[in-house]
Amino acid sequence: MLDVAILGQVAFGYSPFIDRNRAVSATRLTVFPLKTDSAPDAAQLLHAVGGVWPADGARVSLNVASESLLQDLMQAQPAPNVMVEIPAFMACDPANTDSIVSLHANGNSLLLKGRPLSELPREVLPCFKYSIIDLADDRRADGSKPPPGVTRNIPHVQAGVRTITEMEHAFARGAEAVLGWPIDDAIQAGNAKARAGQPDMQTMVQLIRQVDAEEPIEKLENTLKRDPQLAFKLMRYINSPAFGLRVEISSFRHAIMMLGYKRLKRWVALLLATASKDVNLKPVMFAAVRRGLLMEELGRESSDEEMRSEMFICGVFSLLDRMFQQPFKELLANIPVPERVFQALAEETGPFQPYVNMVRAIENESLFDFRECADALMTSVSEINRAQLRALMAASQLE
């Protein structure tokens, strides 16, 4: 999966499909060829994708920013769990009709990307499960007529969602799902909301302080007993394949004995970042887990295990301001973090900041930002892509 040549020929980005229950129903993987004159191998792409999303696993949607690579992909018969996004101009072209019909017959879900400017071929229209309409282009709310070529109602996915408010409005207007990261809500100083005082949040803040101070096991266990659901969640994380232990951890005491306080701290950090019961924060928690795992993988080349552990915590904590509705300078006054993590989150400086920028470029699916951040890190595109795939695979093992 990680040795194919295509990993050095494309840049990846990813974002989630979020359903009405605010659960992530699929992942979009955007693929940018790095050179216009290159011809990446569609079979290699599917091989790499299959390592993270096997045929019997979760769904992935391929958003390929190359007409030739997409046409090759349409001929390759992907596994049924692979969804394929087809731009409207390609769907309208009769030359692509046979490939689209064949993909549909193969069991692949097809998504019509954008609004067609002409009639879709009659055979093609029933093949699309959803249309993807970007938020900036959506004019349904103003009573405008449906786009040309759509003679029946194709359920739509709202793309480009960046805030919880935009997500809620998209669902109110009838979207079946939203595509994007609703994590950009404004944070104002002194504007802590009620969720910051929820018992589960208070428990986790206290627990991470205790782990940081290496307090006796009995005190940590007593803290966890205040919220058994959180204790169960922590045990699930520690026993997941992503953690790599060869024995099952049966209790919090056992976890500390096996792991020690330093290794345990990263998983308490992960638990804090996924502790909220606010349904609208599910996508934020989804993003936080992947940020932590991705930053850790981006630091894999470092022989400094402590640095990698801190990078994991930095990524996982990078959205706590959204969860607690407090600026980082206020928030991190109450939650102990390493100095390099504080610099990156509260001051946007320090050695971890270029990695945070890289993660954001990947989430934004921006080729320009991807190149710029890769240059700043002095890391090859292939290694960044490998880090993404490893992180996404590890994340899938946690769920």
mmCIF file of C-alpha atoms in Angstrom:
data_model
loop_
_atom_site.group_PDB
_atom_site.id
_atom_site.type_symbol
_atom_site.label_atom_id
_atom_site.label_comp_id
_atom_site.label_asym_id
_atom_site.label_seq_id
_atom_site.Cartn_x
_atom_site.Cartn_y
_atom_site.Cartn_z
ATOM 1 C CA MET A 1 0.000 0.000 0.000
ATOM 2 C CA LEU A 2 2.736 2.449 0.990
ATOM 3 C CA ASP A 3 5.315 1.636 -1.681
ATOM 4 C CA VAL A 4 3.395 2.402 -4.864
ATOM 5 C CA ALA A 5 4.853 5.058 -7.175
ATOM 6 C CA ILE A 6 1.635 7.071 -7.290
ATOM 7 C CA LEU A 7 2.235 8.351 -3.745
ATOM 8 C CA GLY A 8 4.986 10.545 -5.167
ATOM 9 C CA GLN A 9 2.898 11.676 -8.146
ATOM 10 C CA VAL A 10 -0.200 13.061 -6.417
ATOM 11 C CA ALA A 11 -1.181 15.084 -3.370
ATOM 12 C CA PHE A 12 -3.968 13.886 -1.093
ATOM 13 C CA GLY A 13 -6.500 15.801 0.950
ATOM 14 C CA TYR A 14 -9.494 14.499 2.866
ATOM 15 C CA SER A 15 -12.783 15.621 4.392
ATOM 16 C CA PRO A 16 -15.833 13.911 5.913
ATOM 17 C CA PHE A 17 -19.375 13.274 4.719
ATOM 18 C CA ILE A 18 -21.607 14.085 7.706
ATOM 19 C CA ASP A 19 -25.154 12.725 7.856
ATOM 20 C CA ARG A 20 -28.203 14.186 9.579
ATOM 21 C CA ASN A 21 -27.261 12.443 12.835
ATOM 22 C CA ARG A 22 -23.936 14.316 12.668
ATOM 23 C CA ALA A 23 -22.128 11.011 12.218
ATOM 24 C CA VAL A 24 -19.410 10.636 9.586
ATOM 25 C CA SER A 25 -20.850 8.307 6.955
ATOM 26 C CA ALA A 26 -17.894 8.316 4.542
ATOM 27 C CA THR A 27 -14.557 9.997 3.859
ATOM 28 C CA ARG A 28 -13.749 11.981 0.742
ATOM 29 C CA LEU A 29 -10.211 11.538 -0.564
ATOM 30 C CA THR A 30 -9.212 14.288 -2.995
ATOM 31 C CA VAL A 31 -6.432 13.387 -5.434
ATOM 32 C CA PHE A 32 -4.375 16.105 -7.153
ATOM 33 C CA PRO A 33 -1.848 15.003 -9.817
ATOM 34 C CA LEU A 34 1.321 17.030 -9.259
ATOM 35 C CA LYS A 35 2.230 17.314 -12.951
ATOM 36 C CA THR A 36 -0.184 17.926 -15.786
ATOM 37 C CA ASP A 37 1.876 15.808 -18.167
ATOM 38 C CA SER A 38 2.117 12.800 -15.843
ATOM 39 C CA ALA A 39 -0.184 9.796 -16.004
ATOM 40 C CA PRO A 40 -0.643 8.313 -12.517
ATOM 41 C CA ASP A 41 -1.770 4.694 -12.482
ATOM 42 C CA ALA A 42 -5.433 4.249 -11.480
ATOM 43 C CA ALA A 43 -4.768 0.673 -10.333
ATOM 44 C CA GLN A 44 -2.067 1.915 -7.951
ATOM 45 C CA LEU A 45 -4.458 4.516 -6.593
ATOM 46 C CA LEU A 46 -7.081 1.862 -5.888
ATOM 47 C CA HIS A 47 -4.435 -0.351 -4.300
ATOM 48 C CA ALA A 48 -3.432 2.433 -1.905
ATOM 49 C CA VAL A 49 -7.054 3.304 -1.163
ATOM 50 C CA GLY A 50 -7.925 -0.353 -0.548
ATOM 51 C CA GLY A 51 -5.299 -0.571 2.176
ATOM 52 C CA VAL A 52 -7.196 2.009 4.215
ATOM 53 C CA TRP A 53 -10.740 1.292 3.055
ATOM 54 C CA PRO A 54 -10.922 -2.443 2.202
ATOM 55 C CA ALA A 55 -13.869 -3.741 0.193
ATOM 56 C CA ASP A 56 -15.656 -4.900 3.341
ATOM 57 C CA GLY A 57 -14.844 -1.718 5.241
ATOM 58 C CA ALA A 58 -16.050 1.871 5.418
ATOM 59 C CA ARG A 59 -16.944 3.962 2.376
ATOM 60 C CA VAL A 60 -14.569 6.346 0.631
ATOM 61 C CA SER A 61 -15.414 8.857 -2.095
ATOM 62 C CA LEU A 62 -12.716 9.605 -4.673
ATOM 63 C CA ASN A 63 -12.573 13.198 -5.867
ATOM 64 C CA VAL A 64 -9.989 13.058 -8.654
ATOM 65 C CA ALA A 65 -8.786 16.413 -9.991
ATOM 66 C CA SER A 66 -7.685 15.002 -13.346
ATOM 67 C CA GLU A 67 -9.992 14.087 -16.202
ATOM 68 C CA SER A 68 -7.634 11.466 -17.629
ATOM 69 C CA LEU A 69 -6.985 9.781 -14.278
ATOM 70 C CA LEU A 70 -10.703 9.816 -13.514
ATOM 71 C CA GLN A 71 -11.502 8.205 -16.861
ATOM 72 C CA ASP A 72 -8.932 5.487 -16.153
ATOM 73 C CA LEU A 73 -10.457 5.008 -12.719
ATOM 74 C CA MET A 74 -13.933 4.647 -14.227
ATOM 75 C CA GLN A 75 -12.596 1.801 -16.379
ATOM 76 C CA ALA A 76 -10.913 0.027 -13.482
ATOM 77 C CA GLN A 77 -13.986 -1.312 -11.628
ATOM 78 C CA PRO A 78 -13.275 -0.166 -8.051
ATOM 79 C CA ALA A 79 -14.533 -2.114 -5.029
ATOM 80 C CA PRO A 80 -18.221 -1.418 -4.269
ATOM 81 C CA ASN A 81 -17.401 0.626 -1.149
ATOM 82 C CA VAL A 82 -15.539 3.147 -3.348
ATOM 83 C CA MET A 83 -17.774 6.025 -4.377
ATOM 84 C CA VAL A 84 -16.759 8.023 -7.422
ATOM 85 C CA GLU A 85 -17.357 11.737 -7.930
ATOM 86 C CA ILE A 86 -17.972 12.670 -11.564
ATOM 87 C CA PRO A 87 -17.985 16.330 -12.632
ATOM 88 C CA ALA A 88 -21.170 17.448 -14.379
ATOM 89 C CA PHE A 89 -19.362 18.238 -17.639
ATOM 90 C CA MET A 90 -18.118 14.641 -17.844
ATOM 91 C CA ALA A 91 -21.519 13.225 -16.944
ATOM 92 C CA CYS A 92 -23.070 15.225 -19.813
ATOM 93 C CA ASP A 93 -20.560 13.892 -22.353
ATOM 94 C CA PRO A 94 -22.024 10.854 -24.204
ATOM 95 C CA ALA A 95 -18.482 9.502 -24.551
ATOM 96 C CA ASN A 96 -18.557 8.690 -20.830
ATOM 97 C CA THR A 97 -22.029 7.135 -20.741
ATOM 98 C CA ASP A 98 -20.913 3.506 -21.004
ATOM 99 C CA SER A 99 -18.318 3.896 -18.238
ATOM 100 C CA ILE A 100 -20.820 5.566 -15.906
ATOM 101 C CA VAL A 101 -23.469 2.914 -16.538
ATOM 102 C CA SER A 102 -20.873 0.172 -16.007
ATOM 103 C CA LEU A 103 -19.715 1.689 -12.703
ATOM 104 C CA HIS A 104 -23.308 1.898 -11.521
ATOM 105 C CA ALA A 105 -23.884 -1.740 -12.495
ATOM 106 C CA ASN A 106 -20.717 -2.669 -10.579
ATOM 107 C CA GLY A 107 -22.365 -1.424 -7.384
ATOM 108 C CA ASN A 108 -20.418 1.811 -6.987
ATOM 109 C CA SER A 109 -22.275 4.845 -5.680
ATOM 110 C CA LEU A 110 -21.815 7.757 -8.077
ATOM 111 C CA LEU A 111 -21.952 11.412 -7.119
ATOM 112 C CA LEU A 112 -22.668 14.153 -9.641
ATOM 113 C CA LYS A 113 -20.293 17.009 -8.828
ATOM 114 C CA GLY A 114 -21.729 20.414 -9.673
ATOM 115 C CA ARG A 115 -24.756 21.423 -11.692
ATOM 116 C CA PRO A 116 -24.967 20.329 -15.326
ATOM 117 C CA LEU A 117 -25.224 23.048 -17.966
ATOM 118 C CA SER A 118 -26.922 20.717 -20.439
ATOM 119 C CA GLU A 119 -29.146 17.664 -20.405
ATOM 120 C CA LEU A 120 -27.698 14.501 -18.924
ATOM 121 C CA PRO A 121 -28.004 11.429 -21.171
ATOM 122 C CA ARG A 122 -31.132 9.475 -20.272
ATOM 123 C CA GLU A 123 -29.129 6.365 -19.329
ATOM 124 C CA VAL A 124 -26.890 8.322 -16.982
ATOM 125 C CA LEU A 125 -29.404 10.159 -14.825
ATOM 126 C CA PRO A 126 -30.522 7.147 -12.736
ATOM 127 C CA CYS A 127 -26.910 6.214 -12.013
ATOM 128 C CA PHE A 128 -26.271 9.064 -9.569
ATOM 129 C CA LYS A 129 -27.077 8.556 -5.904
ATOM 130 C CA TYR A 130 -26.344 12.150 -4.906
ATOM 131 C CA SER A 131 -25.436 15.462 -6.430
ATOM 132 C CA ILE A 132 -22.743 17.541 -4.718
ATOM 133 C CA ILE A 133 -23.643 21.224 -4.595
ATOM 134 C CA ASP A 134 -21.127 23.683 -3.199
ATOM 135 C CA LEU A 135 -22.469 26.038 -0.561
ATOM 136 C CA ALA A 136 -21.296 29.063 -2.528
ATOM 137 C CA ASP A 137 -23.361 27.961 -5.538
ATOM 138 C CA ASP A 138 -26.486 26.854 -3.716
ATOM 139 C CA ARG A 139 -29.454 29.087 -4.552
ATOM 140 C CA ARG A 140 -32.243 26.705 -3.645
ATOM 141 C CA ALA A 141 -33.318 28.841 -0.731
ATOM 142 C CA ASP A 142 -34.173 31.777 -2.999
ATOM 143 C CA GLY A 143 -36.692 29.806 -5.048
ATOM 144 C CA SER A 144 -34.568 29.538 -8.177
ATOM 145 C CA LYS A 145 -35.432 26.919 -10.779
ATOM 146 C CA PRO A 146 -33.672 23.565 -10.724
ATOM 147 C CA PRO A 147 -30.601 23.263 -12.968
ATOM 148 C CA PRO A 148 -30.928 22.076 -16.571
ATOM 149 C CA GLY A 149 -30.748 18.352 -17.143
ATOM 150 C CA VAL A 150 -32.177 17.309 -13.776
ATOM 151 C CA THR A 151 -35.583 15.855 -14.608
ATOM 152 C CA ARG A 152 -35.976 14.093 -11.284
ATOM 153 C CA ASN A 153 -34.900 15.062 -7.828
ATOM 154 C CA ILE A 154 -31.432 13.719 -7.015
ATOM 155 C CA PRO A 155 -30.772 14.018 -3.262
ATOM 156 C CA HIS A 156 -27.992 16.505 -2.701
ATOM 157 C CA VAL A 157 -24.903 16.774 -0.517
ATOM 158 C CA GLN A 158 -23.898 20.284 0.541
ATOM 159 C CA ALA A 159 -20.166 20.844 0.058
ATOM 160 C CA GLY A 160 -18.010 23.644 1.432
ATOM 161 C CA VAL A 161 -19.529 23.635 4.933
ATOM 162 C CA ARG A 162 -17.182 25.345 7.400
ATOM 163 C CA THR A 163 -19.271 26.111 10.507
ATOM 164 C CA ILE A 164 -21.886 24.387 12.655
ATOM 165 C CA THR A 165 -24.396 27.056 11.641
ATOM 166 C CA GLU A 166 -23.799 26.333 7.943
ATOM 167 C CA MET A 167 -24.218 22.630 8.656
ATOM 168 C CA GLU A 168 -27.544 23.156 10.430
ATOM 169 C CA HIS A 169 -28.844 25.429 7.652
ATOM 170 C CA ALA A 170 -27.840 22.896 4.986
ATOM 171 C CA PHE A 171 -29.830 20.161 6.713
ATOM 172 C CA ALA A 172 -32.767 22.530 7.180
ATOM 173 C CA ARG A 173 -32.764 23.124 3.398
ATOM 174 C CA GLY A 174 -32.967 19.392 2.720
ATOM 175 C CA ALA A 175 -29.376 18.225 2.298
ATOM 176 C CA GLU A 176 -28.938 14.491 2.832
ATOM 177 C CA ALA A 177 -25.395 15.093 4.068
ATOM 178 C CA VAL A 178 -22.785 17.826 4.262
ATOM 179 C CA LEU A 179 -19.213 17.625 3.029
ATOM 180 C CA GLY A 180 -16.530 19.589 4.809
ATOM 181 C CA TRP A 181 -15.172 20.476 8.234
ATOM 182 C CA PRO A 182 -17.652 22.471 10.396
ATOM 183 C CA ILE A 183 -14.862 23.658 12.687
ATOM 184 C CA ASP A 184 -14.447 27.353 11.864
ATOM 185 C CA ASP A 185 -16.954 28.895 14.267
ATOM 186 C CA ALA A 186 -15.708 32.135 15.767
ATOM 187 C CA ILE A 187 -14.299 31.980 19.294
ATOM 188 C CA GLN A 188 -14.522 35.048 21.494
ATOM 189 C CA ALA A 189 -12.611 35.707 24.710
ATOM 190 C CA GLY A 190 -14.715 35.342 27.835
ATOM 191 C CA ASN A 191 -17.420 33.497 25.890
ATOM 192 C CA ALA A 192 -17.283 30.080 27.540
ATOM 193 C CA LYS A 193 -20.558 28.233 27.010
ATOM 194 C CA ALA A 194 -22.344 25.733 29.215
ATOM 195 C CA ARG A 195 -20.688 22.741 27.567
ATOM 196 C CA ALA A 196 -17.376 23.728 29.155
ATOM 197 C CA GLY A 197 -18.920 22.963 32.519
ATOM 198 C CA GLN A 198 -20.417 19.589 31.599
ATOM 199 C CA PRO A 199 -19.475 16.838 34.067
ATOM 200 C CA ASP A 200 -17.706 14.754 31.422
ATOM 201 C CA MET A 201 -15.497 17.696 30.435
ATOM 202 C CA GLN A 202 -14.711 18.523 34.059
ATOM 203 C CA THR A 203 -13.807 14.904 34.716
ATOM 204 C CA MET A 204 -11.409 14.765 31.819
ATOM 205 C CA VAL A 205 -9.706 18.062 32.645
ATOM 206 C CA GLN A 206 -9.155 16.805 36.199
ATOM 207 C CA LEU A 207 -7.918 13.433 34.939
ATOM 208 C CA ILE A 208 -5.362 14.913 32.566
ATOM 209 C CA ARG A 209 -4.058 17.130 35.375
ATOM 210 C CA GLN A 210 -3.678 14.058 37.580
ATOM 211 C CA VAL A 211 -1.925 12.053 34.884
ATOM 212 C CA ASP A 212 0.373 15.006 34.174
ATOM 213 C CA ALA A 213 1.231 15.173 37.880
ATOM 214 C CA GLU A 214 1.595 11.363 38.054
ATOM 215 C CA GLU A 215 -0.744 11.169 41.036
ATOM 216 C CA PRO A 216 -1.409 7.766 42.681
ATOM 217 C CA ILE A 217 -3.480 5.290 40.695
ATOM 218 C CA GLU A 218 -6.231 5.284 43.335
ATOM 219 C CA LYS A 219 -6.909 8.994 42.787
ATOM 220 C CA LEU A 220 -7.093 8.556 39.016
ATOM 221 C CA GLU A 221 -9.460 5.606 39.369
ATOM 222 C CA ASN A 222 -11.728 7.607 41.677
ATOM 223 C CA THR A 223 -11.901 10.391 39.097
ATOM 224 C CA LEU A 224 -12.831 7.976 36.315
ATOM 225 C CA LYS A 225 -15.564 6.404 38.466
ATOM 226 C CA ARG A 226 -17.476 9.674 38.181
ATOM 227 C CA ASP A 227 -18.192 8.862 34.538
ATOM 228 C CA PRO A 228 -18.177 5.108 33.698
ATOM 229 C CA GLN A 229 -18.859 5.839 30.011
ATOM 230 C CA LEU A 230 -15.584 7.705 29.753
ATOM 231 C CA ALA A 231 -13.750 4.911 31.518
ATOM 232 C CA PHE A 232 -15.181 2.421 29.025
ATOM 233 C CA LYS A 233 -14.185 4.662 26.133
ATOM 234 C CA LEU A 234 -10.616 4.907 27.391
ATOM 235 C CA MET A 235 -10.377 1.109 27.710
ATOM 236 C CA ARG A 236 -11.703 0.761 24.166
ATOM 237 C CA TYR A 237 -9.055 3.138 22.824
ATOM 238 C CA ILE A 238 -6.220 1.401 24.643
ATOM 239 C CA ASN A 239 -7.352 -2.045 23.446
ATOM 240 C CA SER A 240 -7.809 -0.950 19.820
ATOM 241 C CA PRO A 241 -5.520 -2.386 17.099
ATOM 242 C CA ALA A 242 -4.133 1.124 16.568
ATOM 243 C CA PHE A 243 -2.497 1.001 19.986
ATOM 244 C CA GLY A 244 -0.556 -2.162 19.137
ATOM 245 C CA LEU A 245 -0.609 -3.938 22.509
ATOM 246 C CA ARG A 246 -0.330 -7.723 22.536
ATOM 247 C CA VAL A 247 -2.339 -8.213 25.720
ATOM 248 C CA GLU A 248 -5.805 -6.980 26.625
ATOM 249 C CA ILE A 249 -5.932 -4.152 29.148
ATOM 250 C CA SER A 250 -8.630 -5.012 31.669
ATOM 251 C CA SER A 251 -8.586 -2.014 34.001
ATOM 252 C CA PHE A 252 -7.291 1.516 34.367
ATOM 253 C CA ARG A 253 -4.803 0.259 36.974
ATOM 254 C CA HIS A 254 -3.611 -2.349 34.487
ATOM 255 C CA ALA A 255 -3.261 0.349 31.832
ATOM 256 C CA ILE A 256 -0.954 2.419 34.006
ATOM 257 C CA MET A 257 1.108 -0.640 34.950
ATOM 258 C CA MET A 258 1.515 -1.595 31.283
ATOM 259 C CA LEU A 259 1.967 1.833 29.773
ATOM 260 C CA GLY A 260 3.324 4.188 32.382
ATOM 261 C CA TYR A 261 2.091 7.735 32.856
ATOM 262 C CA LYS A 262 3.815 9.242 29.815
ATOM 263 C CA ARG A 263 2.263 6.877 27.276
ATOM 264 C CA LEU A 264 -1.079 6.960 29.039
ATOM 265 C CA LYS A 265 -1.179 10.755 28.839
ATOM 266 C CA ARG A 266 -1.664 10.737 25.061
ATOM 267 C CA TRP A 267 -4.754 8.563 25.358
ATOM 268 C CA VAL A 268 -6.232 10.653 28.140
ATOM 269 C CA ALA A 269 -5.681 13.617 25.820
ATOM 270 C CA LEU A 270 -7.539 11.774 23.061
ATOM 271 C CA LEU A 271 -10.350 11.007 25.454
ATOM 272 C CA LEU A 272 -10.642 14.664 26.461
ATOM 273 C CA ALA A 273 -10.935 15.685 22.815
ATOM 274 C CA THR A 274 -13.760 13.192 22.221
ATOM 275 C CA ALA A 275 -15.654 13.546 25.492
ATOM 276 C CA SER A 276 -18.385 15.994 24.497
ATOM 277 C CA LYS A 277 -21.951 14.697 24.248
ATOM 278 C CA ASP A 278 -22.999 17.606 21.999
ATOM 279 C CA VAL A 279 -24.165 15.963 18.768
ATOM 280 C CA ASN A 280 -23.056 18.942 16.677
ATOM 281 C CA LEU A 281 -19.497 18.413 17.895
ATOM 282 C CA LYS A 282 -19.207 14.886 16.484
ATOM 283 C CA PRO A 283 -17.450 16.176 13.326
ATOM 284 C CA VAL A 284 -15.097 18.264 15.481
ATOM 285 C CA MET A 285 -14.149 15.202 17.524
ATOM 286 C CA PHE A 286 -13.706 13.205 14.309
ATOM 287 C CA ALA A 287 -11.294 15.861 13.043
ATOM 288 C CA ALA A 288 -9.394 16.038 16.346
ATOM 289 C CA VAL A 289 -8.596 12.318 16.356
ATOM 290 C CA ARG A 290 -7.271 12.445 12.797
ATOM 291 C CA ARG A 291 -5.258 15.581 13.462
ATOM 292 C CA GLY A 292 -3.500 13.914 16.373
ATOM 293 C CA LEU A 293 -2.711 10.745 14.472
ATOM 294 C CA LEU A 294 -1.607 12.665 11.376
ATOM 295 C CA MET A 295 0.723 14.981 13.280
ATOM 296 C CA GLU A 296 2.261 11.981 15.005
ATOM 297 C CA GLU A 297 2.794 10.269 11.648
ATOM 298 C CA LEU A 298 4.284 13.417 10.129
ATOM 299 C CA GLY A 299 6.826 13.306 12.948
ATOM 300 C CA ARG A 300 7.613 9.631 12.396
ATOM 301 C CA GLU A 301 11.037 10.402 10.930
ATOM 302 C CA SER A 302 12.074 11.921 14.251
ATOM 303 C CA SER A 303 13.804 9.570 16.652
ATOM 304 C CA ASP A 304 12.483 11.692 19.526
ATOM 305 C CA GLU A 305 9.564 9.678 20.952
ATOM 306 C CA GLU A 306 8.655 12.459 23.353
ATOM 307 C CA MET A 307 8.376 14.916 20.467
ATOM 308 C CA ARG A 308 6.057 12.577 18.547
ATOM 309 C CA SER A 309 3.905 12.135 21.639
ATOM 310 C CA GLU A 310 3.663 15.907 22.038
ATOM 311 C CA MET A 311 2.761 16.282 18.360
ATOM 312 C CA PHE A 312 -0.066 13.796 18.867
ATOM 313 C CA ILE A 313 -1.380 15.836 21.809
ATOM 314 C CA CYS A 314 -0.985 19.057 19.800
ATOM 315 C CA GLY A 315 -3.132 17.707 16.976
ATOM 316 C CA VAL A 316 -5.762 16.221 19.278
ATOM 317 C CA PHE A 317 -5.993 19.447 21.313
ATOM 318 C CA SER A 318 -5.998 21.738 18.264
ATOM 319 C CA LEU A 319 -9.811 21.883 18.263
ATOM 320 C CA LEU A 320 -10.451 22.077 22.010
ATOM 321 C CA ASP A 321 -11.156 25.786 21.633
ATOM 322 C CA ARG A 322 -14.168 24.848 19.465
ATOM 323 C CA MET A 323 -15.352 22.274 21.971
ATOM 324 C CA PHE A 324 -14.994 24.505 25.012
ATOM 325 C CA GLN A 325 -15.794 27.769 23.201
ATOM 326 C CA GLN A 326 -12.767 29.448 24.747
ATOM 327 C CA PRO A 327 -9.616 30.908 23.195
ATOM 328 C CA PHE A 328 -6.559 28.736 23.713
ATOM 329 C CA LYS A 329 -4.806 31.260 25.947
ATOM 330 C CA GLU A 330 -7.712 31.007 28.395
ATOM 331 C CA LEU A 331 -8.293 27.308 27.933
ATOM 332 C CA LEU A 332 -4.707 26.138 28.317
ATOM 333 C CA ALA A 333 -4.362 28.044 31.553
ATOM 334 C CA ASN A 334 -6.466 25.226 33.053
ATOM 335 C CA ILE A 335 -5.216 22.233 31.046
ATOM 336 C CA PRO A 336 -1.526 21.314 31.361
ATOM 337 C CA VAL A 337 0.263 20.970 28.026
ATOM 338 C CA PRO A 338 3.935 20.867 26.985
ATOM 339 C CA GLU A 339 5.517 24.190 26.077
ATOM 340 C CA ARG A 340 5.794 23.333 22.367
ATOM 341 C CA VAL A 341 2.079 22.501 22.275
ATOM 342 C CA PHE A 342 1.198 25.788 23.990
ATOM 343 C CA GLN A 343 3.314 27.724 21.480
ATOM 344 C CA ALA A 344 1.562 26.121 18.503
ATOM 345 C CA LEU A 345 -2.008 26.422 19.795
ATOM 346 C CA ALA A 346 -2.022 29.624 21.821
ATOM 347 C CA GLU A 347 0.663 31.630 20.012
ATOM 348 C CA GLU A 348 0.791 29.994 16.548
ATOM 349 C CA THR A 349 4.569 29.792 16.787
ATOM 350 C CA GLY A 350 7.211 27.218 17.643
ATOM 351 C CA PRO A 351 8.482 24.004 16.061
ATOM 352 C CA PHE A 352 5.054 22.347 15.770
ATOM 353 C CA GLN A 353 3.380 25.195 13.883
ATOM 354 C CA PRO A 354 4.503 24.047 10.383
ATOM 355 C CA TYR A 355 2.923 20.662 11.093
ATOM 356 C CA VAL A 356 -0.350 22.274 12.152
ATOM 357 C CA ASN A 357 -0.288 24.257 8.886
ATOM 358 C CA MET A 358 0.286 21.036 6.930
ATOM 359 C CA VAL A 359 -2.711 19.368 8.567
ATOM 360 C CA ARG A 360 -4.916 22.348 7.739
ATOM 361 C CA ALA A 361 -3.751 22.336 4.105
ATOM 362 C CA ILE A 362 -4.681 18.655 3.852
ATOM 363 C CA GLU A 363 -8.102 19.264 5.408
ATOM 364 C CA ASN A 364 -8.722 22.219 3.085
ATOM 365 C CA GLU A 365 -7.837 20.043 0.076
ATOM 366 C CA SER A 366 -5.668 22.853 -1.265
ATOM 367 C CA LEU A 367 -2.855 21.823 -3.616
ATOM 368 C CA PHE A 368 -1.181 25.247 -3.404
ATOM 369 C CA ASP A 369 -1.107 25.172 0.414
ATOM 370 C CA PHE A 370 -0.044 21.515 0.360
ATOM 371 C CA ARG A 371 3.026 22.322 -1.758
ATOM 372 C CA GLU A 372 3.908 25.365 0.329
ATOM 373 C CA CYS A 373 3.639 23.485 3.634
ATOM 374 C CA ALA A 374 5.580 20.485 2.304
ATOM 375 C CA ASP A 375 8.394 22.842 1.308
ATOM 376 C CA ALA A 376 8.350 24.443 4.759
ATOM 377 C CA LEU A 377 8.658 21.018 6.384
ATOM 378 C CA MET A 378 11.275 19.923 3.837
ATOM 379 C CA THR A 379 9.340 16.662 3.531
ATOM 380 C CA SER A 380 8.602 14.784 0.315
ATOM 381 C CA VAL A 381 5.068 14.557 -1.032
ATOM 382 C CA SER A 382 5.246 10.778 -0.958
ATOM 383 C CA GLU A 383 6.087 10.747 2.754
ATOM 384 C CA ILE A 384 3.244 13.158 3.536
ATOM 385 C CA ASN A 385 0.834 10.950 1.603
ATOM 386 C CA ARG A 386 2.089 7.876 3.454
ATOM 387 C CA ALA A 387 1.578 9.685 6.747
ATOM 388 C CA GLN A 388 -2.003 10.470 5.755
ATOM 389 C CA LEU A 389 -2.786 6.885 4.845
ATOM 390 C CA ARG A 390 -1.198 5.529 8.027
ATOM 391 C CA ALA A 391 -3.126 8.041 10.142
ATOM 392 C CA LEU A 392 -6.428 7.300 8.414
ATOM 393 C CA MET A 393 -5.887 3.575 8.855
ATOM 394 C CA ALA A 394 -5.092 4.013 12.555
ATOM 395 C CA ALA A 395 -8.172 6.211 12.986
ATOM 396 C CA SER A 396 -10.384 3.543 11.425
ATOM 397 C CA GLN A 397 -9.056 1.027 13.959
ATOM 398 C CA LEU A 398 -10.178 3.257 16.820
ATOM 399 C CA GLU A 399 -13.799 3.304 15.732
#
